[in-house]
PDB file of N, CA and C in Angstrom:
ATOM      1  N   MET A   1       0.880  -1.106  -0.047  1.00 69.00           N
ATOM      2  CA  MET A   1       0.500  -0.023   0.221  1.00 69.00           C
ATOM      3  C   MET A   1       0.663   1.374   0.074  1.00 69.00           C
ATOM      4  N   HIS A   2       0.976   2.366  -0.687  1.00 75.00           N
ATOM      5  CA  HIS A   2       1.316   2.813  -0.496  1.00 75.00           C
ATOM      6  C   HIS A   2       0.665   4.124   0.867  1.00 75.00           C
ATOM      7  N   PRO A   3       2.247   4.988   1.011  1.00 80.00           N
ATOM      8  CA  PRO A   3       2.122   5.225   2.195  1.00 80.00           C
ATOM      9  C   PRO A   3       1.115   6.480   2.534  1.00 80.00           C
ATOM     10  N   PHE A   4       0.792   7.632   1.303  1.00 82.00           N
ATOM     11  CA  PHE A   4       0.201   8.141   1.296  1.00 82.00           C
ATOM     12  C   PHE A   4      -1.838   7.570   1.505  1.00 82.00           C
ATOM     13  N   ASP A   5      -1.690   6.609   1.098  1.00 80.00           N
ATOM     14  CA  ASP A   5      -3.216   5.987   1.843  1.00 80.00           C
ATOM     15  C   ASP A   5      -3.052   5.192   2.433  1.00 80.00           C
ATOM     16  N   GLU A   6      -2.313   4.691   3.911  1.00 81.00           N
ATOM     17  CA  GLU A   6      -2.359   4.231   4.798  1.00 81.00           C
ATOM     18  C   GLU A   6      -2.820   4.363   6.223  1.00 81.00           C
ATOM     19  N   ASP A   7      -3.254   6.231   6.088  1.00 80.00           N
ATOM     20  CA  ASP A   7      -4.335   6.743   7.071  1.00 80.00           C
ATOM     21  C   ASP A   7      -5.711   6.475   6.290  1.00 80.00           C
ATOM     22  N   LYS A   8      -6.357   5.927   4.587  1.00 79.00           N
ATOM     23  CA  LYS A   8      -7.592   6.034   4.251  1.00 79.00           C
ATOM     24  C   LYS A   8      -7.953   4.727   5.165  1.00 79.00           C
ATOM     25  N   THR A   9      -7.157   3.551   6.207  1.00 79.00           N
ATOM     26  CA  THR A   9      -6.976   2.814   6.570  1.00 79.00           C
ATOM     27  C   THR A   9      -7.569   2.507   8.303  1.00 79.00           C
ATOM     28  N   ALA A  10      -7.214   4.311   8.620  1.00 82.00           N
ATOM     29  CA  ALA A  10      -6.931   3.994   9.987  1.00 82.00           C
ATOM     30  C   ALA A  10      -8.429   3.836  10.250  1.00 82.00           C
ATOM     31  N   TYR A  11      -8.049   2.127  12.167  1.00 82.00           N
ATOM     32  CA  TYR A  11      -9.004   2.604  13.235  1.00 82.00           C
ATOM     33  C   TYR A  11      -8.814   2.233  13.770  1.00 82.00           C
ATOM     34  N   LYS A  12      -9.150   2.332  14.877  1.00 83.00           N
ATOM     35  CA  LYS A  12      -9.631   2.803  16.950  1.00 83.00           C
ATOM     36  C   LYS A  12      -9.572   1.624  17.705  1.00 83.00           C
ATOM     37  N   VAL A  13      -8.817   1.101  18.208  1.00 89.00           N
ATOM     38  CA  VAL A  13      -8.984   0.417  19.224  1.00 89.00           C
ATOM     39  C   VAL A  13      -8.606   1.054  20.769  1.00 89.00           C
ATOM     40  N   GLU A  14      -9.538   0.677  20.888  1.00 88.00           N
ATOM     41  CA  GLU A  14      -9.574   1.164  22.461  1.00 88.00           C
ATOM     42  C   GLU A  14      -8.869   2.919  22.553  1.00 88.00           C
ATOM     43  N   THR A  15      -8.143   2.973  23.225  1.00 88.00           N
ATOM     44  CA  THR A  15      -7.342   4.543  22.423  1.00 88.00           C
ATOM     45  C   THR A  15      -5.805   4.562  21.563  1.00 88.00           C
ATOM     46  N   THR A  16      -5.932   3.924  20.929  1.00 89.00           N
ATOM     47  CA  THR A  16      -5.538   3.430  19.523  1.00 89.00           C
ATOM     48  C   THR A  16      -5.302   4.045  18.433  1.00 89.00           C
ATOM     49  N   ASN A  17      -4.560   3.725  17.957  1.00 85.00           N
ATOM     50  CA  ASN A  17      -4.855   4.585  16.508  1.00 85.00           C
ATOM     51  C   ASN A  17      -4.421   3.287  15.567  1.00 85.00           C
ATOM     52  N   TYR A  18      -4.528   2.469  15.176  1.00 85.00           N
ATOM     53  CA  TYR A  18      -3.659   1.635  13.546  1.00 85.00           C
ATOM     54  C   TYR A  18      -4.201   2.568  12.052  1.00 85.00           C
ATOM     55  N   CYS A  19      -2.878   1.590  11.341  1.00 82.00           N
ATOM     56  CA  CYS A  19      -3.418   1.215  10.216  1.00 82.00           C
ATOM     57  C   CYS A  19      -3.418   0.718   9.802  1.00 82.00           C
ATOM     58  N   TYR A  20      -3.286   0.656   8.488  1.00 79.00           N
ATOM     59  CA  TYR A  20      -2.583  -0.618   7.911  1.00 79.00           C
ATOM     60  C   TYR A  20      -1.194  -0.528   6.451  1.00 79.00           C
ATOM     61  N   LYS A  21      -0.188  -1.306   6.265  1.00 79.00           N
ATOM     62  CA  LYS A  21       0.956  -1.218   5.910  1.00 79.00           C
ATOM     63  C   LYS A  21       1.011  -2.007   4.692  1.00 79.00           C
ATOM     64  N   VAL A  22       0.178  -2.562   4.073  1.00 73.00           N
ATOM     65  CA  VAL A  22       0.176  -3.484   3.134  1.00 73.00           C
ATOM     66  C   VAL A  22      -1.695  -3.885   3.017  1.00 73.00           C
ATOM     67  N   MET A  23      -2.085  -4.029   1.520  1.00 70.00           N
ATOM     68  CA  MET A  23      -3.854  -4.121   1.466  1.00 70.00           C
ATOM     69  C   MET A  23      -4.325  -4.820   1.815  1.00 70.00           C
ATOM     70  N   PRO A  24      -5.496  -4.588   3.199  1.00 70.00           N
ATOM     71  CA  PRO A  24      -5.989  -6.079   3.124  1.00 70.00           C
ATOM     72  C   PRO A  24      -7.452  -5.832   2.413  1.00 70.00           C
ATOM     73  N   PHE A  25      -7.569  -7.618   2.100  1.00 67.00           N
ATOM     74  CA  PHE A  25      -8.164  -8.236   1.085  1.00 67.00           C
ATOM     75  C   PHE A  25      -9.584  -8.232   1.184  1.00 67.00           C
ATOM     76  N   ASP A  26     -10.198  -7.392   2.841  1.00 70.00           N
ATOM     77  CA  ASP A  26     -11.454  -7.268   2.871  1.00 70.00           C
ATOM     78  C   ASP A  26     -11.720  -5.772   3.123  1.00 70.00           C
ATOM     79  N   LEU A  27     -11.416  -5.124   2.438  1.00 70.00           N
ATOM     80  CA  LEU A  27     -11.722  -3.441   2.075  1.00 70.00           C
ATOM     81  C   LEU A  27     -11.957  -3.136   0.318  1.00 70.00           C
ATOM     82  N   LYS A  28     -13.156  -2.564   0.403  1.00 73.00           N
ATOM     83  CA  LYS A  28     -13.841  -2.882  -1.441  1.00 73.00           C
ATOM     84  C   LYS A  28     -13.140  -3.116  -1.996  1.00 73.00           C
ATOM     85  N   LYS A  29     -12.950  -2.499  -2.746  1.00 77.00           N
ATOM     86  CA  LYS A  29     -12.843  -3.094  -4.426  1.00 77.00           C
ATOM     87  C   LYS A  29     -11.377  -3.670  -4.631  1.00 77.00           C
ATOM     88  N   VAL A  30     -10.774  -4.356  -3.424  1.00 76.00           N
ATOM     89  CA  VAL A  30      -9.447  -4.330  -3.418  1.00 76.00           C
ATOM     90  C   VAL A  30      -8.794  -6.043  -4.531  1.00 76.00           C
ATOM     91  N   GLY A  31      -9.675  -6.353  -4.280  1.00 77.00           N
ATOM     92  CA  GLY A  31      -9.979  -7.781  -4.936  1.00 77.00           C
ATOM     93  C   GLY A  31      -9.908  -7.334  -6.753  1.00 77.00           C
ATOM     94  N   ALA A  32     -10.545  -6.594  -7.208  1.00 83.00           N
ATOM     95  CA  ALA A  32      -9.690  -5.577  -8.444  1.00 83.00           C
ATOM     96  C   ALA A  32      -8.884  -4.682  -8.626  1.00 83.00           C
ATOM     97  N   THR A  33      -8.812  -4.320  -7.436  1.00 81.00           N
ATOM     98  CA  THR A  33      -7.484  -3.661  -8.156  1.00 81.00           C
ATOM     99  C   THR A  33      -6.184  -4.076  -8.269  1.00 81.00           C
ATOM    100  N   TYR A  34      -6.390  -4.687  -7.142  1.00 82.00           N
ATOM    101  CA  TYR A  34      -5.017  -6.579  -7.490  1.00 82.00           C
ATOM    102  C   TYR A  34      -5.759  -6.855  -8.361  1.00 82.00           C
ATOM    103  N   GLN A  35      -6.013  -7.511  -8.499  1.00 87.00           N
ATOM    104  CA  GLN A  35      -6.387  -8.121 -10.281  1.00 87.00           C
ATOM    105  C   GLN A  35      -5.436  -7.093 -11.135  1.00 87.00           C
ATOM    106  N   ARG A  36      -5.669  -6.252 -11.427  1.00 89.00           N
ATOM    107  CA  ARG A  36      -5.955  -4.732 -12.173  1.00 89.00           C
ATOM    108  C   ARG A  36      -4.029  -4.739 -12.147  1.00 89.00           C
ATOM    109  N   LEU A  37      -3.385  -4.879 -10.643  1.00 87.00           N
ATOM    110  CA  LEU A  37      -2.156  -4.175 -10.551  1.00 87.00           C
ATOM    111  C   LEU A  37      -1.323  -5.807 -11.394  1.00 87.00           C
ATOM    112  N   MET A  38      -2.283  -7.161 -11.185  1.00 89.00           N
ATOM    113  CA  MET A  38      -1.460  -7.974 -11.465  1.00 89.00           C
ATOM    114  C   MET A  38      -1.517  -8.478 -12.705  1.00 89.00           C
ATOM    115  N   ASP A  39      -2.124  -8.142 -14.133  1.00 91.00           N
ATOM    116  CA  ASP A  39      -2.874  -7.775 -15.659  1.00 91.00           C
ATOM    117  C   ASP A  39      -1.909  -7.249 -16.001  1.00 91.00           C
ATOM    118  N   ARG A  40      -1.684  -5.920 -14.995  1.00 92.00           N
ATOM    119  CA  ARG A  40      -0.604  -5.091 -15.817  1.00 92.00           C
ATOM    120  C   ARG A  40       1.181  -5.215 -15.491  1.00 92.00           C
ATOM    121  N   ILE A  41       1.539  -5.994 -14.327  1.00 91.00           N
ATOM    122  CA  ILE A  41       2.770  -5.980 -13.926  1.00 91.00           C
ATOM    123  C   ILE A  41       3.281  -7.356 -14.782  1.00 91.00           C
ATOM    124  N   LEU A  42       2.224  -8.515 -14.762  1.00 92.00           N
ATOM    125  CA  LEU A  42       2.661  -9.567 -15.659  1.00 92.00           C
ATOM    126  C   LEU A  42       2.262  -9.467 -16.741  1.00 92.00           C
ATOM    127  N   GLN A  43       2.462  -8.308 -17.460  1.00 92.00           N
ATOM    128  CA  GLN A  43       1.494  -8.084 -18.768  1.00 92.00           C
ATOM    129  C   GLN A  43       2.491  -9.742 -19.571  1.00 92.00           C
ATOM    130  N   PRO A  44       3.436  -9.322 -19.915  1.00 90.00           N
ATOM    131  CA  PRO A  44       4.718 -10.193 -20.589  1.00 90.00           C
ATOM    132  C   PRO A  44       4.510 -12.114 -20.111  1.00 90.00           C
ATOM    133  N   LEU A  45       3.694 -11.765 -18.864  1.00 90.00           N
ATOM    134  CA  LEU A  45       4.041 -13.484 -19.634  1.00 90.00           C
ATOM    135  C   LEU A  45       2.597 -14.128 -19.165  1.00 90.00           C
ATOM    136  N   ILE A  46       1.771 -13.336 -19.220  1.00 89.00           N
ATOM    137  CA  ILE A  46       0.296 -14.216 -18.514  1.00 89.00           C
ATOM    138  C   ILE A  46      -0.371 -14.321 -19.390  1.00 89.00           C
ATOM    139  N   GLY A  47      -0.473 -15.403 -20.277  1.00 85.00           N
ATOM    140  CA  GLY A  47      -0.814 -16.686 -21.095  1.00 85.00           C
ATOM    141  C   GLY A  47       0.057 -16.913 -21.680  1.00 85.00           C
ATOM    142  N   ARG A  48       0.950 -17.049 -21.882  1.00 87.00           N
ATOM    143  CA  ARG A  48       2.554 -17.682 -22.003  1.00 87.00           C
ATOM    144  C   ARG A  48       3.131 -18.847 -21.235  1.00 87.00           C
ATOM    145  N   ASN A  49       3.128 -18.393 -19.667  1.00 86.00           N
ATOM    146  CA  ASN A  49       3.145 -19.259 -18.671  1.00 86.00           C
ATOM    147  C   ASN A  49       2.972 -19.045 -16.899  1.00 86.00           C
ATOM    148  N   VAL A  50       2.237 -18.256 -16.872  1.00 88.00           N
ATOM    149  CA  VAL A  50       1.336 -17.972 -16.046  1.00 88.00           C
ATOM    150  C   VAL A  50       0.138 -17.015 -15.702  1.00 88.00           C
ATOM    151  N   HIS A  51      -0.481 -17.254 -14.800  1.00 86.00           N
ATOM    152  CA  HIS A  51      -2.643 -16.898 -14.586  1.00 86.00           C
ATOM    153  C   HIS A  51      -2.318 -16.564 -13.457  1.00 86.00           C
ATOM    154  N   ALA A  52      -2.857 -15.390 -13.646  1.00 85.00           N
ATOM    155  CA  ALA A  52      -3.224 -15.003 -12.355  1.00 85.00           C
ATOM    156  C   ALA A  52      -4.581 -14.483 -12.155  1.00 85.00           C
ATOM    157  N   CYS A  53      -5.137 -14.884 -11.110  1.00 80.00           N
ATOM    158  CA  CYS A  53      -6.681 -15.010 -11.353  1.00 80.00           C
ATOM    159  C   CYS A  53      -6.621 -14.409  -9.213  1.00 80.00           C
ATOM    160  N   VAL A  54      -7.414 -13.756  -9.433  1.00 73.00           N
ATOM    161  CA  VAL A  54      -7.713 -13.193  -7.553  1.00 73.00           C
ATOM    162  C   VAL A  54      -6.012 -13.128  -6.783  1.00 73.00           C
ATOM    163  N   ASP A  55      -6.043 -13.874  -6.211  1.00 76.00           N
ATOM    164  CA  ASP A  55      -4.851 -13.579  -5.251  1.00 76.00           C
ATOM    165  C   ASP A  55      -4.224 -15.311  -5.885  1.00 76.00           C
ATOM    166  N   ASP A  56      -4.356 -15.851  -6.671  1.00 82.00           N
ATOM    167  CA  ASP A  56      -2.935 -17.002  -6.936  1.00 82.00           C
ATOM    168  C   ASP A  56      -2.749 -16.814  -8.323  1.00 82.00           C
ATOM    169  N   MET A  57      -1.724 -16.710  -8.921  1.00 84.00           N
ATOM    170  CA  MET A  57      -0.233 -16.705 -10.158  1.00 84.00           C
ATOM    171  C   MET A  57      -0.189 -18.179 -10.144  1.00 84.00           C
ATOM    172  N   VAL A  58      -0.209 -18.653 -11.077  1.00 85.00           N
ATOM    173  CA  VAL A  58      -0.427 -19.686 -11.804  1.00 85.00           C
ATOM    174  C   VAL A  58       0.456 -19.623 -12.119  1.00 85.00           C
ATOM    175  N   VAL A  59       2.415 -21.015 -12.306  1.00 86.00           N
ATOM    176  CA  VAL A  59       2.419 -20.776 -13.425  1.00 86.00           C
ATOM    177  C   VAL A  59       2.341 -21.680 -14.396  1.00 86.00           C
ATOM    178  N   THR A  60       2.388 -22.645 -15.511  1.00 83.00           N
ATOM    179  CA  THR A  60       2.818 -23.512 -16.112  1.00 83.00           C
ATOM    180  C   THR A  60       3.456 -24.209 -16.965  1.00 83.00           C
ATOM    181  N   SER A  61       4.060 -24.763 -17.107  1.00 81.00           N
ATOM    182  CA  SER A  61       5.195 -24.782 -18.031  1.00 81.00           C
ATOM    183  C   SER A  61       5.388 -26.566 -19.395  1.00 81.00           C
ATOM    184  N   VAL A  62       5.807 -26.107 -20.531  1.00 78.00           N
ATOM    185  CA  VAL A  62       4.982 -27.019 -20.803  1.00 78.00           C
ATOM    186  C   VAL A  62       6.487 -28.398 -21.044  1.00 78.00           C
ATOM    187  N   LYS A  63       7.309 -27.759 -20.321  1.00 80.00           N
ATOM    188  CA  LYS A  63       9.321 -28.899 -20.614  1.00 80.00           C
ATOM    189  C   LYS A  63       8.942 -28.358 -18.810  1.00 80.00           C
ATOM    190  N   GLU A  64       9.065 -29.702 -17.820  1.00 78.00           N
ATOM    191  CA  GLU A  64       9.318 -29.745 -17.009  1.00 78.00           C
ATOM    192  C   GLU A  64      11.755 -28.783 -17.040  1.00 78.00           C
ATOM    193  N   GLU A  65      12.526 -29.406 -17.769  1.00 81.00           N
ATOM    194  CA  GLU A  65      13.215 -28.341 -18.343  1.00 81.00           C
ATOM    195  C   GLU A  65      13.091 -26.566 -17.753  1.00 81.00           C
ATOM    196  N   SER A  66      12.247 -26.581 -17.845  1.00 83.00           N
ATOM    197  CA  SER A  66      11.755 -24.775 -18.742  1.00 83.00           C
ATOM    198  C   SER A  66      11.622 -24.372 -17.061  1.00 83.00           C
ATOM    199  N   HIS A  67      10.707 -24.937 -16.404  1.00 84.00           N
ATOM    200  CA  HIS A  67       9.986 -24.600 -15.434  1.00 84.00           C
ATOM    201  C   HIS A  67      10.752 -24.579 -13.934  1.00 84.00           C
ATOM    202  N   LEU A  68      11.968 -24.172 -13.996  1.00 85.00           N
ATOM    203  CA  LEU A  68      12.985 -23.031 -13.019  1.00 85.00           C
ATOM    204  C   LEU A  68      13.072 -21.655 -13.791  1.00 85.00           C
ATOM    205  N   SER A  69      12.835 -21.829 -14.695  1.00 88.00           N
ATOM    206  CA  SER A  69      13.363 -20.576 -15.433  1.00 88.00           C
ATOM    207  C   SER A  69      12.023 -19.584 -15.849  1.00 88.00           C
ATOM    208  N   ASP A  70      11.240 -19.932 -15.730  1.00 88.00           N
ATOM    209  CA  ASP A  70       9.570 -20.013 -15.607  1.00 88.00           C
ATOM    210  C   ASP A  70       9.443 -18.672 -14.925  1.00 88.00           C
ATOM    211  N   LEU A  71       9.760 -20.000 -13.319  1.00 88.00           N
ATOM    212  CA  LEU A  71       9.474 -19.495 -12.042  1.00 88.00           C
ATOM    213  C   LEU A  71      10.341 -17.728 -11.725  1.00 88.00           C
ATOM    214  N   GLU A  72      11.687 -18.428 -12.006  1.00 90.00           N
ATOM    215  CA  GLU A  72      12.687 -17.118 -11.645  1.00 90.00           C
ATOM    216  C   GLU A  72      12.046 -15.909 -12.553  1.00 90.00           C
ATOM    217  N   GLU A  73      11.896 -15.956 -13.573  1.00 91.00           N
ATOM    218  CA  GLU A  73      11.417 -15.063 -15.085  1.00 91.00           C
ATOM    219  C   GLU A  73       9.999 -14.128 -13.473  1.00 91.00           C
ATOM    220  N   LEU A  74       8.766 -14.944 -13.307  1.00 90.00           N
ATOM    221  CA  LEU A  74       8.203 -14.564 -12.070  1.00 90.00           C
ATOM    222  C   LEU A  74       8.444 -13.733 -11.102  1.00 90.00           C
ATOM    223  N   LEU A  75       9.423 -14.937 -10.109  1.00 90.00           N
ATOM    224  CA  LEU A  75      10.198 -13.840  -9.069  1.00 90.00           C
ATOM    225  C   LEU A  75      10.708 -12.812  -9.462  1.00 90.00           C
ATOM    226  N   ARG A  76      11.233 -12.910 -10.578  1.00 93.00           N
ATOM    227  CA  ARG A  76      11.628 -11.711 -11.082  1.00 93.00           C
ATOM    228  C   ARG A  76      11.518 -10.276 -11.267  1.00 93.00           C
ATOM    229  N   ILE A  77      10.453 -10.247 -11.717  1.00 92.00           N
ATOM    230  CA  ILE A  77       8.964  -9.114 -12.352  1.00 92.00           C
ATOM    231  C   ILE A  77       8.658  -9.629 -11.044  1.00 92.00           C
ATOM    232  N   THR A  78       8.315  -9.827 -10.117  1.00 90.00           N
ATOM    233  CA  THR A  78       7.225  -9.635  -9.107  1.00 90.00           C
ATOM    234  C   THR A  78       8.839  -8.979  -7.520  1.00 90.00           C
ATOM    235  N   GLY A  79       9.375  -9.271  -7.647  1.00 92.00           N
ATOM    236  CA  GLY A  79      10.386  -8.546  -6.858  1.00 92.00           C
ATOM    237  C   GLY A  79      10.726  -7.123  -7.328  1.00 92.00           C
ATOM    238  N   LYS A  80      10.535  -7.076  -9.187  1.00 94.00           N
ATOM    239  CA  LYS A  80      10.899  -5.995  -9.410  1.00 94.00           C
ATOM    240  C   LYS A  80       9.900  -5.073  -8.556  1.00 94.00           C
ATOM    241  N   TYR A  81       8.509  -5.079  -8.357  1.00 90.00           N
ATOM    242  CA  TYR A  81       7.181  -4.444  -7.270  1.00 90.00           C
ATOM    243  C   TYR A  81       7.901  -4.494  -6.118  1.00 90.00           C
ATOM    244  N   GLN A  82       8.602  -5.821  -5.980  1.00 88.00           N
ATOM    245  CA  GLN A  82       8.435  -5.501  -4.436  1.00 88.00           C
ATOM    246  C   GLN A  82       7.206  -5.859  -3.611  1.00 88.00           C
ATOM    247  N   LEU A  83       6.487  -7.278  -4.122  1.00 86.00           N
ATOM    248  CA  LEU A  83       5.995  -8.008  -4.098  1.00 86.00           C
ATOM    249  C   LEU A  83       6.610  -8.953  -3.123  1.00 86.00           C
ATOM    250  N   LYS A  84       5.295  -9.907  -2.992  1.00 84.00           N
ATOM    251  CA  LYS A  84       6.635 -11.392  -1.736  1.00 84.00           C
ATOM    252  C   LYS A  84       5.200 -12.205  -1.765  1.00 84.00           C
ATOM    253  N   PHE A  85       5.989 -13.481  -1.307  1.00 84.00           N
ATOM    254  CA  PHE A  85       5.022 -14.625  -0.925  1.00 84.00           C
ATOM    255  C   PHE A  85       4.835 -14.926   0.350  1.00 84.00           C
ATOM    256  N   ASN A  86       3.752 -15.713   0.658  1.00 84.00           N
ATOM    257  CA  ASN A  86       3.668 -16.275   1.560  1.00 84.00           C
ATOM    258  C   ASN A  86       4.314 -17.883   1.693  1.00 84.00           C
ATOM    259  N   PRO A  87       5.059 -18.271   1.516  1.00 86.00           N
ATOM    260  CA  PRO A  87       6.042 -19.171   1.163  1.00 86.00           C
ATOM    261  C   PRO A  87       4.644 -20.365   2.030  1.00 86.00           C
ATOM    262  N   GLU A  88       3.886 -20.574   3.256  1.00 88.00           N
ATOM    263  CA  GLU A  88       3.091 -21.232   3.379  1.00 88.00           C
ATOM    264  C   GLU A  88       1.975 -21.401   3.298  1.00 88.00           C
ATOM    265  N   LYS A  89       1.415 -20.237   1.462  1.00 84.00           N
ATOM    266  CA  LYS A  89       1.013 -20.382   0.917  1.00 84.00           C
ATOM    267  C   LYS A  89       1.517 -20.969  -0.608  1.00 84.00           C
ATOM    268  N   CYS A  90       2.875 -21.423  -1.108  1.00 84.00           N
ATOM    269  CA  CYS A  90       2.938 -21.914  -1.974  1.00 84.00           C
ATOM    270  C   CYS A  90       3.245 -22.316  -2.043  1.00 84.00           C
ATOM    271  N   VAL A  91       2.803 -23.796  -3.726  1.00 82.00           N
ATOM    272  CA  VAL A  91       1.947 -25.135  -3.859  1.00 82.00           C
ATOM    273  C   VAL A  91       3.247 -25.109  -4.655  1.00 82.00           C
ATOM    274  N   PHE A  92       3.858 -26.471  -5.363  1.00 73.00           N
ATOM    275  CA  PHE A  92       4.645 -27.088  -5.779  1.00 73.00           C
ATOM    276  C   PHE A  92       4.140 -28.658  -5.858  1.00 73.00           C
ATOM    277  N   THR A  93       3.950 -28.763  -7.186  1.00 70.00           N
ATOM    278  CA  THR A  93       3.352 -29.854  -7.466  1.00 70.00           C
ATOM    279  C   THR A  93       3.713 -30.024  -8.627  1.00 70.00           C
ATOM    280  N   TYR A  94       3.056 -31.767 -10.093  1.00 61.00           N
ATOM    281  CA  TYR A  94       3.364 -32.485 -11.157  1.00 61.00           C
ATOM    282  C   TYR A  94       1.620 -32.578 -11.150  1.00 61.00           C
ATOM    283  N   GLU A  95       1.730 -31.890 -12.590  1.00 64.00           N
ATOM    284  CA  GLU A  95       0.124 -32.241 -12.553  1.00 64.00           C
ATOM    285  C   GLU A  95       0.291 -33.184 -13.742  1.00 64.00           C
ATOM    286  N   PRO A  96      -0.739 -34.410 -14.546  1.00 57.00           N
ATOM    287  CA  PRO A  96      -0.398 -35.978 -14.633  1.00 57.00           C
ATOM    288  C   PRO A  96      -0.381 -35.068 -16.870  1.00 57.00           C
ATOM    289  N   LYS A  97      -0.394 -34.164 -16.852  1.00 58.00           N
ATOM    290  CA  LYS A  97      -0.464 -33.746 -18.048  1.00 58.00           C
ATOM    291  C   LYS A  97       1.151 -32.491 -18.685  1.00 58.00           C
ATOM    292  N   ASN A  98       1.650 -33.498 -18.384  1.00 48.00           N
ATOM    293  CA  ASN A  98       2.847 -32.973 -18.896  1.00 48.00           C
ATOM    294  C   ASN A  98       3.155 -31.601 -18.159  1.00 48.00           C
ATOM    295  N   SER A  99       2.862 -31.024 -17.877  1.00 50.00           N
ATOM    296  CA  SER A  99       3.395 -29.650 -17.062  1.00 50.00           C
ATOM    297  C   SER A  99       3.087 -29.143 -15.867  1.00 50.00           C
ATOM    298  N   TRP A 100       4.690 -28.805 -14.931  1.00 50.00           N
ATOM    299  CA  TRP A 100       4.762 -28.335 -14.314  1.00 50.00           C
ATOM    300  C   TRP A 100       4.056 -26.722 -13.080  1.00 50.00           C
ATOM    301  N   VAL A 101       3.081 -26.746 -12.102  1.00 51.00           N
ATOM    302  CA  VAL A 101       2.981 -26.141 -11.860  1.00 51.00           C
ATOM    303  C   VAL A 101       2.765 -25.464 -10.471  1.00 51.00           C
ATOM    304  N   SER A 102       3.131 -24.166 -10.381  1.00 54.00           N
ATOM    305  CA  SER A 102       3.538 -23.678  -9.180  1.00 54.00           C
ATOM    306  C   SER A 102       2.028 -22.699  -9.067  1.00 54.00           C
ATOM    307  N   CYS A 103       1.920 -22.510  -8.259  1.00 51.00           N
ATOM    308  CA  CYS A 103       0.920 -21.370  -7.118  1.00 51.00           C
ATOM    309  C   CYS A 103       0.900 -20.912  -6.333  1.00 51.00           C
TER     310      CYS A 103
END
């Protein structure tokens, strides 16, 4: 979340004021805002080897050998925009249709 917008998410608990440093998904229209951001920054990858929907990113690779480079490309772009992943929510699996998938 941009520091300029943090005060717009302020709330009070007892005598202390708090505000979000990251965009919470329970705010109105956050899902649509996030999706626009993903569509914009992942534009070179979407449809080729990345699918982004709501709060999921899926990397699909036709060949096992290219999967690591596809993942590196996604991580390089998301790192450029300072996006972070929760390792507990990342899944790496093999799908039977000869494609490698990461979420």
